[in-house]
């Protein structure tokens, strides 16, 4: 009868009795128990779990447990890019999403440029920011400690830096987002996903000097903007590529 130890991380502990939360606890299991069979036993819905490590190695739900296995269960990740190690499913369940306070408009545009789902409006109140953050599972980025200290906020991060490049690197490093970036896929102005559009469909909206050389265009169906790879794109792309190249080599989460 395998005797295993289990440790749950972050919000997964909310499902456990108080005496089991945030500590290692032990279970005796019938022989030949697969990982998926322990869901009922510990009462955590497996669709909330994004990564399972057994003895520090990522495994799938069909993995069979053995005596003295050490099982670590991680929720849908916000603090690490686990896309290279996750075995539970092909991709992390939830991509990090953001909402930014009134002082971070430039950072909002840049996060969108890197492809991250980022809400920003310069007239949102503190209450609105927190409500949207909670209802939409968005991480609130702010330069205000007092805002982030509000108890009802569950996911927030204090931006320390003041210049845009350092702010961006701060967020990319904090959440290990480098491998999740998909630059130029989102409207910088309104955050919607961009779609390729036929040149012929938008001919009247393209300046002649652009029309002459450019055949590929993207369209934002929300705000109706059109994007093409002109000189501003070249400049922004150089910025994006050089920033992504600065990626440190993050250690695998080993808490
Ligand atoms: Zn737009």
Coordinates of C-alpha atoms and ligand atoms in Angstrom, one line a residue:
X1 CA 0.0 0.0 0.0
X2 CA 1.8 3.1 -1.2
X3 CA 2.4 5.8 1.4
X4 CA 2.8 9.1 -0.3
X5 CA 3.4 12.7 0.8
X6 CA 1.5 15.6 -0.8
X7 CA 2.1 19.3 -0.9
X8 CA -0.3 21.8 -2.5
X9 CA 0.7 25.3 -3.5
X10 CA -1.0 28.6 -3.6
X11 CA -4.8 28.7 -3.9
X12 CA -5.1 24.9 -4.1
X13 CA -4.7 25.0 -0.3
X14 CA -8.1 26.7 -0.2
X15 CA -9.6 23.2 -0.8
X16 CA -7.9 21.5 2.0
X17 CA -8.9 21.4 5.7
X18 CA -7.0 24.0 7.7
X19 CA -4.6 21.5 9.2
X20 CA -3.4 20.3 5.8
X21 CA -3.1 23.6 4.0
X22 CA 0.4 24.8 3.0
X23 CA 2.1 21.8 4.7
X24 CA 3.1 18.4 3.5
X25 CA 0.6 15.7 4.5
X26 CA 0.5 12.0 3.9
X27 CA -1.9 9.5 2.4
X28 CA -2.0 5.7 2.3
X29 CA -3.3 4.5 -1.1
X30 CA -4.5 1.2 -2.5
X31 CA -1.9 -0.5 -4.7
X32 CA -1.8 0.7 -8.3
X33 CA -3.3 4.1 -7.6
X34 CA -3.0 6.6 -10.4
X35 CA -2.5 10.3 -9.8
X36 CA -6.0 11.0 -11.1
X37 CA -7.5 8.7 -8.5
X38 CA -6.4 10.8 -5.6
X39 CA -8.5 13.8 -6.7
X40 CA -11.5 12.7 -4.8
X41 CA -9.4 11.7 -1.8
X42 CA -8.0 15.2 -1.4
X43 CA -10.9 17.1 -2.7
X44 CA -9.2 19.3 -5.3
X45 CA -10.7 19.5 -8.7
X46 CA -8.0 18.5 -11.2
X47 CA -9.0 21.1 -13.7
X48 CA -7.6 23.7 -11.4
X49 CA -4.2 21.9 -11.4
X50 CA -1.7 22.9 -14.0
X51 CA 1.4 21.0 -13.0
X52 CA 2.1 17.9 -10.9
X53 CA 5.6 17.0 -9.8
X54 CA 6.3 13.5 -8.5
X55 CA 9.7 13.4 -6.9
X56 CA 10.5 16.7 -8.7
X57 CA 9.6 15.5 -12.1
X58 CA 6.5 16.6 -14.1
X59 CA 4.0 13.8 -14.7
X60 CA 0.6 13.2 -16.2
X61 CA -2.6 12.2 -14.5
X62 CA -2.3 8.6 -15.5
X63 CA 1.0 8.3 -13.6
X64 CA 1.0 5.5 -11.1
X65 CA 2.1 6.3 -7.6
X66 CA 4.7 4.3 -5.7
X67 CA 5.8 4.1 -2.1
X68 CA 7.3 7.3 -0.7
X69 CA 6.5 9.4 -3.7
X70 CA 6.5 13.1 -3.0
X71 CA 3.7 14.8 -4.9
X72 CA 3.6 18.5 -5.5
X73 CA 0.4 20.0 -6.9
X74 CA 0.6 23.5 -8.5
X75 CA -2.4 25.5 -9.6
X76 CA -2.9 27.3 -12.9
X77 CA 0.3 29.1 -12.9
X78 CA 0.8 32.8 -12.7
X79 CA 4.3 32.9 -11.3
X80 CA 6.2 30.6 -13.6
X81 CA 6.2 29.8 -17.3
X82 CA 5.6 26.0 -17.0
X83 CA 4.8 25.5 -20.7
X84 CA 8.1 23.6 -21.2
X85 CA 7.5 21.2 -18.3
X86 CA 3.7 20.8 -17.9
X87 CA 2.5 17.3 -18.4
X88 CA -1.1 17.6 -17.1
X89 CA -2.1 19.3 -20.3
X90 CA -0.5 20.8 -23.4
X91 CA -0.7 24.4 -22.4
X92 CA -1.1 26.3 -19.1
X93 CA -4.8 26.7 -18.5
X94 CA -4.6 30.4 -18.0
X95 CA -2.4 32.9 -19.7
X96 CA -1.6 35.8 -17.3
X97 CA -3.9 38.7 -17.8
X98 CA -3.4 42.2 -16.5
X99 CA -5.2 45.3 -15.5
X100 CA -3.1 48.5 -14.9
X101 CA -3.6 51.5 -12.8
X102 CA -3.9 55.0 -14.2
X103 CA -0.1 55.7 -14.0
X104 CA 0.9 52.8 -16.2
X105 CA -0.6 53.6 -19.6
X106 CA 2.7 53.3 -21.4
X107 CA 3.4 49.9 -19.8
X108 CA -0.1 48.8 -20.9
X109 CA 0.7 49.7 -24.5
X110 CA 4.0 47.8 -24.3
X111 CA 2.5 44.7 -22.7
X112 CA -0.1 44.6 -25.5
X113 CA 2.7 45.0 -28.0
X114 CA 4.2 41.8 -26.5
X115 CA 0.9 40.1 -26.9
X116 CA -0.3 40.1 -23.3
X117 CA -4.0 40.7 -22.5
X118 CA -3.9 44.1 -20.7
X119 CA -6.7 46.3 -19.7
X120 CA -6.1 50.0 -19.1
X121 CA -8.4 53.0 -18.7
X122 CA -7.3 56.3 -17.2
X123 CA -10.6 56.8 -15.4
X124 CA -11.0 53.6 -13.5
X125 CA -11.4 54.0 -9.7
X126 CA -9.6 51.9 -7.2
X127 CA -12.8 50.0 -6.6
X128 CA -13.3 49.3 -10.4
X129 CA -9.7 48.1 -10.7
X130 CA -10.1 45.6 -7.9
X131 CA -13.5 44.4 -9.0
X132 CA -12.3 43.8 -12.6
X133 CA -9.1 42.2 -11.3
X134 CA -11.1 39.7 -9.2
X135 CA -13.9 39.0 -11.6
X136 CA -11.7 38.5 -14.6
X137 CA -8.7 36.9 -12.9
X138 CA -6.4 39.8 -13.9
X139 CA -3.3 40.7 -12.1
X140 CA -3.3 44.3 -11.0
X141 CA -0.1 46.1 -11.7
X142 CA 0.4 49.4 -9.9
X143 CA 2.9 51.8 -8.5
X144 CA 0.7 52.4 -5.5
X145 CA 1.4 50.2 -2.5
X146 CA -1.7 51.4 -0.7
X147 CA -3.8 50.2 -3.7
X148 CA -2.2 46.8 -3.6
X149 CA -2.6 46.6 0.1
X150 CA -6.4 46.7 -0.2
X151 CA -7.5 43.4 1.3
X152 CA -10.0 42.4 -1.3
X153 CA -7.3 42.3 -4.0
X154 CA -6.0 38.8 -4.5
X155 CA -3.5 39.2 -7.3
X156 CA -1.4 42.4 -7.5
X157 CA 2.2 43.4 -8.2
X158 CA 4.0 46.6 -7.2
X159 CA 5.9 48.1 -10.1
X160 CA 9.2 49.4 -8.7
X161 CA 10.8 50.9 -11.8
X162 CA 9.9 54.2 -13.5
X163 CA 11.3 53.9 -17.0
X164 CA 9.3 51.8 -19.4
X165 CA 12.0 49.3 -20.4
X166 CA 12.8 48.5 -16.8
X167 CA 9.1 48.2 -16.0
X168 CA 8.6 45.8 -18.8
X169 CA 11.6 43.7 -17.9
X170 CA 10.4 43.7 -14.3
X171 CA 7.0 42.2 -15.3
X172 CA 8.5 39.7 -17.8
X173 CA 11.0 38.5 -15.2
X174 CA 8.5 38.4 -12.3
X175 CA 6.1 36.2 -14.1
X176 CA 8.7 34.5 -16.4
X177 CA 6.7 35.6 -19.4
X178 CA 9.4 35.6 -22.0
X179 CA 8.3 32.4 -23.6
X180 CA 4.6 33.4 -23.5
X181 CA 5.1 36.6 -25.5
X182 CA 3.5 36.8 -29.0
X183 CA 4.5 40.2 -30.2
X184 CA 2.3 42.2 -32.6
X185 CA -0.8 40.0 -32.2
X186 CA -2.9 42.4 -30.2
X187 CA -4.1 46.0 -30.8
X188 CA -1.9 48.4 -28.8
X189 CA -4.7 50.9 -28.5
X190 CA -7.6 48.7 -27.4
X191 CA -6.2 45.2 -26.5
X192 CA -8.2 43.2 -29.0
X193 CA -6.6 40.4 -30.9
X194 CA -5.5 41.4 -34.4
X195 CA -6.6 39.5 -37.6
X196 CA -4.9 39.4 -41.0
X197 CA -6.9 41.3 -43.5
X198 CA -6.8 41.2 -47.3
X199 CA -5.2 44.3 -48.8
X200 CA -8.0 44.6 -51.3
X201 CA -10.5 44.9 -48.5
X202 CA -8.9 48.0 -47.1
X203 CA -7.3 49.6 -50.1
X204 CA -9.0 52.9 -49.6
X205 CA -7.5 53.2 -46.1
X206 CA -3.9 52.6 -47.0
X207 CA -1.6 55.5 -47.8
X208 CA -0.3 55.3 -51.4
X209 CA 3.3 55.2 -50.2
X210 CA 2.5 52.1 -48.1
X211 CA 0.3 50.4 -50.7
X212 CA 3.3 50.4 -53.1
X213 CA 5.4 48.0 -51.1
X214 CA 3.3 46.4 -48.3
X215 CA 1.0 43.4 -48.9
X216 CA 0.4 42.2 -45.4
X217 CA -2.0 44.0 -43.0
X218 CA -3.6 43.3 -39.7
X219 CA -6.9 44.7 -38.6
X220 CA -8.5 45.3 -35.2
X221 CA -12.2 44.6 -35.5
X222 CA -12.9 46.4 -32.2
X223 CA -11.4 49.9 -33.0
X224 CA -11.0 49.4 -36.7
X225 CA -7.3 50.2 -36.7
X226 CA -5.0 48.8 -39.4
X227 CA -1.5 47.8 -38.7
X228 CA 1.4 47.2 -41.2
X229 CA 5.1 46.6 -40.9
X230 CA 6.3 50.2 -41.6
X231 CA 9.1 52.1 -40.1
X232 CA 7.4 52.4 -36.7
X233 CA 7.0 48.6 -36.7
X234 CA 10.7 48.1 -37.5
X235 CA 11.6 50.3 -34.5
X236 CA 9.2 48.5 -32.2
X237 CA 10.3 45.1 -33.4
X238 CA 13.9 45.9 -32.6
X239 CA 12.9 46.9 -29.1
X240 CA 10.8 43.7 -28.7
X241 CA 13.5 41.4 -30.0
X242 CA 16.3 42.9 -27.9
X243 CA 14.1 42.8 -24.8
X244 CA 13.2 39.1 -25.3
X245 CA 16.9 38.3 -25.9
X246 CA 17.7 39.6 -22.5
X247 CA 15.8 36.6 -21.1
X248 CA 17.6 35.2 -18.1
X249 CA 17.6 31.5 -17.6
X250 CA 15.0 31.0 -15.1
X251 CA 15.4 28.2 -12.6
X252 CA 12.8 25.6 -12.5
X253 CA 10.3 26.2 -9.7
X254 CA 11.6 24.1 -6.9
X255 CA 9.7 25.4 -3.9
Ligands
LIG1 ZN1 -8.1 48.1 -31.5

